[in-house]
Amino acid sequence: MPEPILRTNNLTAWYGDFQALFGLDLELSDGEVIAIIGANGAGKSTLLRSIAGLNQSNSNQIWFRGNDIGALRADQIAQQGIALVPEGRQLFASLSVEENLIIGARSGRPGKWQLSSVYKLFPVLEERRHVPATELSGGQQQMVAIGRALMSNPELILFDEISLGLAPIIIKSIYEALPGIVDQGISAIIVEQDISKALSVSSRFYCLQEGKVALQGESRTAEREDISRAYFGVVQDEACHEGQI
Amino acid sequence: MNWINALVQGVLLGGLYALFAAGLSLIFGVMRLVNIAHGDLIVLAAYMGLSTTIMLGIHPLLACVVVIPLMALFGYVLQRGILNQTLGDDILPPLLVTFGLSVIIQNALLEAYSADPQKMNVGILETASLSVGGLSIGVLPLLTFIVAVFVIGGLHWMFYHTGLGRAFRAVSDNQEIAQLMGLNKRHVFGLAMALSLAVTAIAGLLLGVRTNFDPSIGGARLIFGFEAVIIGGLGNLWGTLVGGIVLGVAQTIGAQINPGWQLLAGHLTFLLVLAVRPRGLFPRMTG
Ligand SMILES: Nc1ncnc2c1ncn2[C@@H]1O[C@H](COP(=O)(O)OP(=O)(O)OP(=O)(O)O)[C@@H](O)[C@H]1O
Ligand SMILES: [Mg+2]
């Protein structure tokens, strides 16, 4: 088996005295897409924030492409080729759409993603390129957030609930763009509340519960009952999240 | 005619105040740091100009080629070495530390140059004036005003049309997410302080050729700078220029009414603007 592109090693995370992650071990191979699922507060965002360097980790806790990135700062990790599409989009309000994209390329990593290819992926953004980014609709803002992450030509991209608060039709169009992104050989970690959506775009999944991995497996063969148990910590008949499995 | 003269002098004085304010405004905008030592840094620049003039035997205005880079370098080192460590959720540490810095600068200047007032001599520029429609306009105040317009215009252009300006705005909007773009915020803050002190250097030199200065006058320059920033509206560079002009005009008109009222008129105008428009005349518009 080849060396994984990303490996976490007994990863822990804290907010002050509150521990949010309890020794996570996770692996991702080159070009793979995995899903992270779990109830509210399970630690999904914290996991992505730790990988991206926004939450402090220790050395030896996160390895990327054979390098120990555990103790690096967020900007150094970005330079290494990890991009985060943060929960709630978090665009720069005083930058236009185009400026938000341009600043995404700040790390200067070469590759196929540049303004023209992002505009090709999301044509509506080109029409609105000079508008302040936060004046766009939610769906368009999400496109900017994804485009901004792509502009750094990452090798690993982390998506945190990209469908949050969007209308189903918008979610559909954003997910339709996903294959065009990961086909480029980019690896991805997708955090999503909608479990069936998460499983349908990933090859494997990890289900988190209170900061620990409660279940992991192949997305294709995932058992609804197992997930339900891992999700809530108990077996519940129809309790599986929104009944979507 | 006296009134029109006071008005014109006030506008020109406003250029100097805008220069006091621009560096302050820049720092506050990018990193929400209120630099209590700003006035003393202006005075420090004036003394650096004085020493450069004496040591190299050059014209005080030429001293800028030495003082501007030195102040910028000092700003970067100060930010990376000390001020970055004070930034966080709590706004008190940076206030205390820059207050301490203010005391240190004052005492160091006192030690090095004594309390005697100093002035840089610019020769014929000192008294040269243009006569326009019966008004006599000093060349030096006019030059100061023109420099202020160019500095503010340059800063504005930098902010909205360069990669560095984009980085400043991004870090100002959201420090955490800016780091995800590969921006090291400590370095960006260092550059912002370097730029702020470069502007401060210009302000200090122009102050030092215009009036007498001694180590104790920093506090008042800080207040003028603050007032100009607040009158103009936080985070708006052109507003800062207008704020400086409003303050300058208020002072000269006040002095025209009664020579003792110069400062009082400025402070009262500031309070009036604050009461009527708490966010200043031209608050920054955001989406
Ligand atoms: N800034 C913070 N300060 C303190 N505690 C936090 C903070 N952010 C998250 N937490 C706590 O850490 C735990 C994990 O939160 P996290 O945001 O990672 O969950 P999540 O799985 O992403 O949830 P959601 O589905 O709601 O986005 C939760 O108990 C949460 O309350
Ligand atoms: Mg979350």
mmCIF file with all atom_site columns, C-alpha atoms in Angstrom, chain A residues 46-194:
data_model
loop_
_atom_site.group_PDB
_atom_site.id
_atom_site.type_symbol
_atom_site.label_atom_id
_atom_site.label_alt_id
_atom_site.label_comp_id
_atom_site.label_asym_id
_atom_site.label_entity_id
_atom_site.label_seq_id
_atom_site.pdbx_PDB_ins_code
_atom_site.Cartn_x
_atom_site.Cartn_y
_atom_site.Cartn_z
_atom_site.occupancy
_atom_site.B_iso_or_equiv
_atom_site.pdbx_formal_charge
_atom_site.auth_seq_id
_atom_site.auth_comp_id
_atom_site.auth_asym_id
_atom_site.auth_atom_id
_atom_site.pdbx_PDB_model_num
ATOM 1   C CA . THR A 1 46  ? -12.550 20.955 14.510  1.00 0.00 ? 46  THR A CA 1
ATOM 2   C CA . LEU A 1 47  ? -10.910 18.092 12.624  1.00 0.00 ? 47  LEU A CA 1
ATOM 3   C CA . LEU A 1 48  ? -10.731 20.123 9.403   1.00 0.00 ? 48  LEU A CA 1
ATOM 4   C CA . ARG A 1 49  ? -9.522  23.204 11.276  1.00 0.00 ? 49  ARG A CA 1
ATOM 5   C CA . SER A 1 50  ? -6.776  21.153 12.893  1.00 0.00 ? 50  SER A CA 1
ATOM 6   C CA . ILE A 1 51  ? -5.610  19.777 9.551   1.00 0.00 ? 51  ILE A CA 1
ATOM 7   C CA . ALA A 1 52  ? -5.613  23.293 8.065   1.00 0.00 ? 52  ALA A CA 1
ATOM 8   C CA . GLY A 1 53  ? -3.673  24.631 11.034  1.00 0.00 ? 53  GLY A CA 1
ATOM 9   C CA . LEU A 1 54  ? -6.336  26.949 12.455  1.00 0.00 ? 54  LEU A CA 1
ATOM 10  C CA . ASN A 1 55  ? -6.429  24.831 15.603  1.00 0.00 ? 55  ASN A CA 1
ATOM 11  C CA . GLN A 1 56  ? -3.092  24.171 17.229  1.00 0.00 ? 56  GLN A CA 1
ATOM 12  C CA . SER A 1 57  ? -1.765  20.604 16.977  1.00 0.00 ? 57  SER A CA 1
ATOM 13  C CA . ASN A 1 58  ? 1.532   19.088 18.046  1.00 0.00 ? 58  ASN A CA 1
ATOM 14  C CA . SER A 1 59  ? 4.287   17.719 15.894  1.00 0.00 ? 59  SER A CA 1
ATOM 15  C CA . ASN A 1 60  ? 3.815   14.119 14.807  1.00 0.00 ? 60  ASN A CA 1
ATOM 16  C CA . GLN A 1 61  ? 0.010   14.472 14.965  1.00 0.00 ? 61  GLN A CA 1
ATOM 17  C CA . ILE A 1 62  ? -0.519  15.301 11.280  1.00 0.00 ? 62  ILE A CA 1
ATOM 18  C CA . TRP A 1 63  ? 1.540   14.052 8.347   1.00 0.00 ? 63  TRP A CA 1
ATOM 19  C CA . PHE A 1 64  ? 1.055   15.346 4.814   1.00 0.00 ? 64  PHE A CA 1
ATOM 20  C CA . ARG A 1 65  ? 2.986   13.883 1.886   1.00 0.00 ? 65  ARG A CA 1
ATOM 21  C CA . GLY A 1 66  ? 5.569   12.437 4.250   1.00 0.00 ? 66  GLY A CA 1
ATOM 22  C CA . ASN A 1 67  ? 6.082   15.774 6.053   1.00 0.00 ? 67  ASN A CA 1
ATOM 23  C CA . ASP A 1 68  ? 5.211   16.390 9.665   1.00 0.00 ? 68  ASP A CA 1
ATOM 24  C CA . ILE A 1 69  ? 2.881   19.409 9.477   1.00 0.00 ? 69  ILE A CA 1
ATOM 25  C CA . GLY A 1 70  ? 1.433   19.037 12.984  1.00 0.00 ? 70  GLY A CA 1
ATOM 26  C CA . ALA A 1 71  ? 3.192   22.057 14.449  1.00 0.00 ? 71  ALA A CA 1
ATOM 27  C CA . LEU A 1 72  ? 3.083   24.300 11.392  1.00 0.00 ? 72  LEU A CA 1
ATOM 28  C CA . ARG A 1 73  ? 1.080   27.535 11.168  1.00 0.00 ? 73  ARG A CA 1
ATOM 29  C CA . ALA A 1 74  ? -1.984  27.767 8.934   1.00 0.00 ? 74  ALA A CA 1
ATOM 30  C CA . ASP A 1 75  ? -0.191  29.863 6.308   1.00 0.00 ? 75  ASP A CA 1
ATOM 31  C CA . GLN A 1 76  ? 2.666   27.352 6.098   1.00 0.00 ? 76  GLN A CA 1
ATOM 32  C CA . ILE A 1 77  ? 0.210   24.486 5.709   1.00 0.00 ? 77  ILE A CA 1
ATOM 33  C CA . ALA A 1 78  ? -1.569  26.394 2.934   1.00 0.00 ? 78  ALA A CA 1
ATOM 34  C CA . GLN A 1 79  ? 1.765   26.738 1.129   1.00 0.00 ? 79  GLN A CA 1
ATOM 35  C CA . GLN A 1 80  ? 2.186   22.968 1.320   1.00 0.00 ? 80  GLN A CA 1
ATOM 36  C CA . GLY A 1 81  ? -1.020  22.462 -0.638  1.00 0.00 ? 81  GLY A CA 1
ATOM 37  C CA . ILE A 1 82  ? -3.932  22.050 1.756   1.00 0.00 ? 82  ILE A CA 1
ATOM 38  C CA . ALA A 1 83  ? -6.950  24.312 1.234   1.00 0.00 ? 83  ALA A CA 1
ATOM 39  C CA . LEU A 1 84  ? -10.022 24.646 3.449   1.00 0.00 ? 84  LEU A CA 1
ATOM 40  C CA . VAL A 1 85  ? -13.469 25.729 2.300   1.00 0.00 ? 85  VAL A CA 1
ATOM 41  C CA . PRO A 1 86  ? -14.626 26.872 5.734   1.00 0.00 ? 86  PRO A CA 1
ATOM 42  C CA . GLU A 1 87  ? -18.010 26.332 7.308   1.00 0.00 ? 87  GLU A CA 1
ATOM 43  C CA . GLY A 1 88  ? -20.200 29.360 6.606   1.00 0.00 ? 88  GLY A CA 1
ATOM 44  C CA . ARG A 1 89  ? -18.105 30.420 3.577   1.00 0.00 ? 89  ARG A CA 1
ATOM 45  C CA . GLN A 1 90  ? -16.277 33.273 5.359   1.00 0.00 ? 90  GLN A CA 1
ATOM 46  C CA . LEU A 1 91  ? -15.563 35.447 2.334   1.00 0.00 ? 91  LEU A CA 1
ATOM 47  C CA . PHE A 1 92  ? -13.611 38.677 2.697   1.00 0.00 ? 92  PHE A CA 1
ATOM 48  C CA . ALA A 1 93  ? -16.284 41.362 2.862   1.00 0.00 ? 93  ALA A CA 1
ATOM 49  C CA . SER A 1 94  ? -14.153 44.254 1.657   1.00 0.00 ? 94  SER A CA 1
ATOM 50  C CA . LEU A 1 95  ? -12.870 42.326 -1.352  1.00 0.00 ? 95  LEU A CA 1
ATOM 51  C CA . SER A 1 96  ? -14.729 41.890 -4.612  1.00 0.00 ? 96  SER A CA 1
ATOM 52  C CA . VAL A 1 97  ? -15.547 38.453 -5.975  1.00 0.00 ? 97  VAL A CA 1
ATOM 53  C CA . GLU A 1 98  ? -12.491 38.547 -8.198  1.00 0.00 ? 98  GLU A CA 1
ATOM 54  C CA . GLU A 1 99  ? -10.240 39.809 -5.412  1.00 0.00 ? 99  GLU A CA 1
ATOM 55  C CA . ASN A 1 100 ? -11.411 36.971 -3.179  1.00 0.00 ? 100 ASN A CA 1
ATOM 56  C CA . LEU A 1 101 ? -10.339 34.568 -5.895  1.00 0.00 ? 101 LEU A CA 1
ATOM 57  C CA . ILE A 1 102 ? -7.039  36.316 -6.537  1.00 0.00 ? 102 ILE A CA 1
ATOM 58  C CA . ILE A 1 103 ? -6.079  36.276 -2.892  1.00 0.00 ? 103 ILE A CA 1
ATOM 59  C CA . GLY A 1 104 ? -6.713  32.550 -2.914  1.00 0.00 ? 104 GLY A CA 1
ATOM 60  C CA . ALA A 1 105 ? -3.749  32.271 -5.262  1.00 0.00 ? 105 ALA A CA 1
ATOM 61  C CA . ARG A 1 106 ? -1.533  34.170 -2.862  1.00 0.00 ? 106 ARG A CA 1
ATOM 62  C CA . SER A 1 107 ? 0.562   31.132 -1.993  1.00 0.00 ? 107 SER A CA 1
ATOM 63  C CA . GLY A 1 108 ? 1.717   31.090 -5.610  1.00 0.00 ? 108 GLY A CA 1
ATOM 64  C CA . ARG A 1 109 ? 1.425   27.340 -6.175  1.00 0.00 ? 109 ARG A CA 1
ATOM 65  C CA . PRO A 1 110 ? 1.392   26.534 -9.894  1.00 0.00 ? 110 PRO A CA 1
ATOM 66  C CA . GLY A 1 111 ? -1.296  24.387 -11.468 1.00 0.00 ? 111 GLY A CA 1
ATOM 67  C CA . LYS A 1 112 ? -4.365  24.387 -13.660 1.00 0.00 ? 112 LYS A CA 1
ATOM 68  C CA . TRP A 1 113 ? -6.547  26.510 -11.383 1.00 0.00 ? 113 TRP A CA 1
ATOM 69  C CA . GLN A 1 114 ? -6.553  30.196 -12.166 1.00 0.00 ? 114 GLN A CA 1
ATOM 70  C CA . LEU A 1 115 ? -9.212  32.850 -12.700 1.00 0.00 ? 115 LEU A CA 1
ATOM 71  C CA . SER A 1 116 ? -10.190 31.551 -16.120 1.00 0.00 ? 116 SER A CA 1
ATOM 72  C CA . SER A 1 117 ? -10.633 27.942 -15.029 1.00 0.00 ? 117 SER A CA 1
ATOM 73  C CA . VAL A 1 118 ? -12.648 28.947 -11.949 1.00 0.00 ? 118 VAL A CA 1
ATOM 74  C CA . TYR A 1 119 ? -14.884 31.135 -14.126 1.00 0.00 ? 119 TYR A CA 1
ATOM 75  C CA . LYS A 1 120 ? -15.328 28.194 -16.450 1.00 0.00 ? 120 LYS A CA 1
ATOM 76  C CA . LEU A 1 121 ? -16.405 26.024 -13.533 1.00 0.00 ? 121 LEU A CA 1
ATOM 77  C CA . PHE A 1 122 ? -18.769 28.702 -12.157 1.00 0.00 ? 122 PHE A CA 1
ATOM 78  C CA . PRO A 1 123 ? -19.665 31.032 -15.069 1.00 0.00 ? 123 PRO A CA 1
ATOM 79  C CA . VAL A 1 124 ? -21.991 33.164 -12.931 1.00 0.00 ? 124 VAL A CA 1
ATOM 80  C CA . LEU A 1 125 ? -19.008 34.418 -10.954 1.00 0.00 ? 125 LEU A CA 1
ATOM 81  C CA . GLU A 1 126 ? -17.465 36.029 -14.003 1.00 0.00 ? 126 GLU A CA 1
ATOM 82  C CA . GLU A 1 127 ? -20.581 38.127 -14.543 1.00 0.00 ? 127 GLU A CA 1
ATOM 83  C CA . ARG A 1 128 ? -20.420 39.334 -10.974 1.00 0.00 ? 128 ARG A CA 1
ATOM 84  C CA . ARG A 1 129 ? -16.675 39.572 -10.589 1.00 0.00 ? 129 ARG A CA 1
ATOM 85  C CA . HIS A 1 130 ? -16.567 43.237 -9.498  1.00 0.00 ? 130 HIS A CA 1
ATOM 86  C CA . VAL A 1 131 ? -19.338 42.959 -6.918  1.00 0.00 ? 131 VAL A CA 1
ATOM 87  C CA . PRO A 1 132 ? -18.382 42.848 -3.210  1.00 0.00 ? 132 PRO A CA 1
ATOM 88  C CA . ALA A 1 133 ? -18.321 39.128 -2.460  1.00 0.00 ? 133 ALA A CA 1
ATOM 89  C CA . THR A 1 134 ? -20.751 39.279 0.434   1.00 0.00 ? 134 THR A CA 1
ATOM 90  C CA . GLU A 1 135 ? -23.443 40.819 -1.769  1.00 0.00 ? 135 GLU A CA 1
ATOM 91  C CA . LEU A 1 136 ? -23.877 37.575 -3.695  1.00 0.00 ? 136 LEU A CA 1
ATOM 92  C CA . SER A 1 137 ? -26.543 34.993 -2.951  1.00 0.00 ? 137 SER A CA 1
ATOM 93  C CA . GLY A 1 138 ? -25.617 32.163 -0.612  1.00 0.00 ? 138 GLY A CA 1
ATOM 94  C CA . GLY A 1 139 ? -25.027 29.706 -3.406  1.00 0.00 ? 139 GLY A CA 1
ATOM 95  C CA . GLN A 1 140 ? -22.839 32.090 -5.356  1.00 0.00 ? 140 GLN A CA 1
ATOM 96  C CA . GLN A 1 141 ? -20.887 32.893 -2.204  1.00 0.00 ? 141 GLN A CA 1
ATOM 97  C CA . GLN A 1 142 ? -20.261 29.191 -1.775  1.00 0.00 ? 142 GLN A CA 1
ATOM 98  C CA . MET A 1 143 ? -18.933 29.066 -5.323  1.00 0.00 ? 143 MET A CA 1
ATOM 99  C CA . VAL A 1 144 ? -16.530 31.898 -4.485  1.00 0.00 ? 144 VAL A CA 1
ATOM 100 C CA . ALA A 1 145 ? -15.397 30.040 -1.370  1.00 0.00 ? 145 ALA A CA 1
ATOM 101 C CA . ILE A 1 146 ? -14.733 26.893 -3.387  1.00 0.00 ? 146 ILE A CA 1
ATOM 102 C CA . GLY A 1 147 ? -13.048 28.866 -6.166  1.00 0.00 ? 147 GLY A CA 1
ATOM 103 C CA . ARG A 1 148 ? -10.895 30.714 -3.645  1.00 0.00 ? 148 ARG A CA 1
ATOM 104 C CA . ALA A 1 149 ? -9.671  27.401 -2.244  1.00 0.00 ? 149 ALA A CA 1
ATOM 105 C CA . LEU A 1 150 ? -9.004  26.002 -5.714  1.00 0.00 ? 150 LEU A CA 1
ATOM 106 C CA . MET A 1 151 ? -6.952  29.040 -6.708  1.00 0.00 ? 151 MET A CA 1
ATOM 107 C CA . SER A 1 152 ? -4.138  27.799 -4.472  1.00 0.00 ? 152 SER A CA 1
ATOM 108 C CA . ASN A 1 153 ? -3.954  24.640 -6.592  1.00 0.00 ? 153 ASN A CA 1
ATOM 109 C CA . PRO A 1 154 ? -4.181  22.411 -3.534  1.00 0.00 ? 154 PRO A CA 1
ATOM 110 C CA . GLU A 1 155 ? -3.351  18.725 -3.439  1.00 0.00 ? 155 GLU A CA 1
ATOM 111 C CA . LEU A 1 156 ? -5.847  18.250 -0.638  1.00 0.00 ? 156 LEU A CA 1
ATOM 112 C CA . ILE A 1 157 ? -9.063  20.232 -0.312  1.00 0.00 ? 157 ILE A CA 1
ATOM 113 C CA . LEU A 1 158 ? -11.273 20.214 2.772   1.00 0.00 ? 158 LEU A CA 1
ATOM 114 C CA . PHE A 1 159 ? -14.980 20.995 2.364   1.00 0.00 ? 159 PHE A CA 1
ATOM 115 C CA . ASP A 1 160 ? -16.900 21.942 5.510   1.00 0.00 ? 160 ASP A CA 1
ATOM 116 C CA . GLU A 1 161 ? -20.656 21.665 4.974   1.00 0.00 ? 161 GLU A CA 1
ATOM 117 C CA . ILE A 1 162 ? -20.749 23.311 1.577   1.00 0.00 ? 162 ILE A CA 1
ATOM 118 C CA . SER A 1 163 ? -24.497 22.711 1.311   1.00 0.00 ? 163 SER A CA 1
ATOM 119 C CA . LEU A 1 164 ? -25.334 24.388 4.616   1.00 0.00 ? 164 LEU A CA 1
ATOM 120 C CA . GLY A 1 165 ? -28.236 26.788 4.271   1.00 0.00 ? 165 GLY A CA 1
ATOM 121 C CA . LEU A 1 166 ? -28.569 26.429 0.508   1.00 0.00 ? 166 LEU A CA 1
ATOM 122 C CA . ALA A 1 167 ? -31.620 25.512 -1.534  1.00 0.00 ? 167 ALA A CA 1
ATOM 123 C CA . PRO A 1 168 ? -31.668 21.916 -2.857  1.00 0.00 ? 168 PRO A CA 1
ATOM 124 C CA . ILE A 1 169 ? -31.312 23.014 -6.462  1.00 0.00 ? 169 ILE A CA 1
ATOM 125 C CA . ILE A 1 170 ? -28.215 25.073 -5.610  1.00 0.00 ? 170 ILE A CA 1
ATOM 126 C CA . ILE A 1 171 ? -26.755 22.178 -3.644  1.00 0.00 ? 171 ILE A CA 1
ATOM 127 C CA . LYS A 1 172 ? -27.280 19.986 -6.662  1.00 0.00 ? 172 LYS A CA 1
ATOM 128 C CA . SER A 1 173 ? -25.451 22.363 -8.962  1.00 0.00 ? 173 SER A CA 1
ATOM 129 C CA . ILE A 1 174 ? -22.551 22.720 -6.551  1.00 0.00 ? 174 ILE A CA 1
ATOM 130 C CA . TYR A 1 175 ? -22.223 18.970 -6.160  1.00 0.00 ? 175 TYR A CA 1
ATOM 131 C CA . GLU A 1 176 ? -22.323 18.621 -9.932  1.00 0.00 ? 176 GLU A CA 1
ATOM 132 C CA . ALA A 1 177 ? -19.146 20.690 -10.027 1.00 0.00 ? 177 ALA A CA 1
ATOM 133 C CA . LEU A 1 178 ? -17.399 18.361 -7.597  1.00 0.00 ? 178 LEU A CA 1
ATOM 134 C CA . PRO A 1 179 ? -16.278 15.663 -10.052 1.00 0.00 ? 179 PRO A CA 1
ATOM 135 C CA . GLY A 1 180 ? -14.669 18.391 -12.168 1.00 0.00 ? 180 GLY A CA 1
ATOM 136 C CA . ILE A 1 181 ? -12.629 19.276 -9.115  1.00 0.00 ? 181 ILE A CA 1
ATOM 137 C CA . VAL A 1 182 ? -11.550 15.928 -7.746  1.00 0.00 ? 182 VAL A CA 1
ATOM 138 C CA . ASP A 1 183 ? -10.962 14.419 -11.193 1.00 0.00 ? 183 ASP A CA 1
ATOM 139 C CA . GLN A 1 184 ? -7.851  16.556 -11.316 1.00 0.00 ? 184 GLN A CA 1
ATOM 140 C CA . GLY A 1 185 ? -6.239  14.123 -8.896  1.00 0.00 ? 185 GLY A CA 1
ATOM 141 C CA . ILE A 1 186 ? -6.959  16.350 -5.913  1.00 0.00 ? 186 ILE A CA 1
ATOM 142 C CA . SER A 1 187 ? -7.743  14.483 -2.716  1.00 0.00 ? 187 SER A CA 1
ATOM 143 C CA . ALA A 1 188 ? -10.703 15.706 -0.703  1.00 0.00 ? 188 ALA A CA 1
ATOM 144 C CA . ILE A 1 189 ? -12.272 15.436 2.713   1.00 0.00 ? 189 ILE A CA 1
ATOM 145 C CA . ILE A 1 190 ? -15.959 16.258 2.733   1.00 0.00 ? 190 ILE A CA 1
ATOM 146 C CA . VAL A 1 191 ? -17.878 17.144 5.863   1.00 0.00 ? 191 VAL A CA 1
ATOM 147 C CA . GLU A 1 192 ? -21.591 17.044 5.242   1.00 0.00 ? 192 GLU A CA 1
ATOM 148 C CA . GLN A 1 193 ? -24.776 16.829 7.306   1.00 0.00 ? 193 GLN A CA 1
ATOM 149 C CA . ASP A 1 194 ? -26.592 15.101 4.493   1.00 0.00 ? 194 ASP A CA 1
#
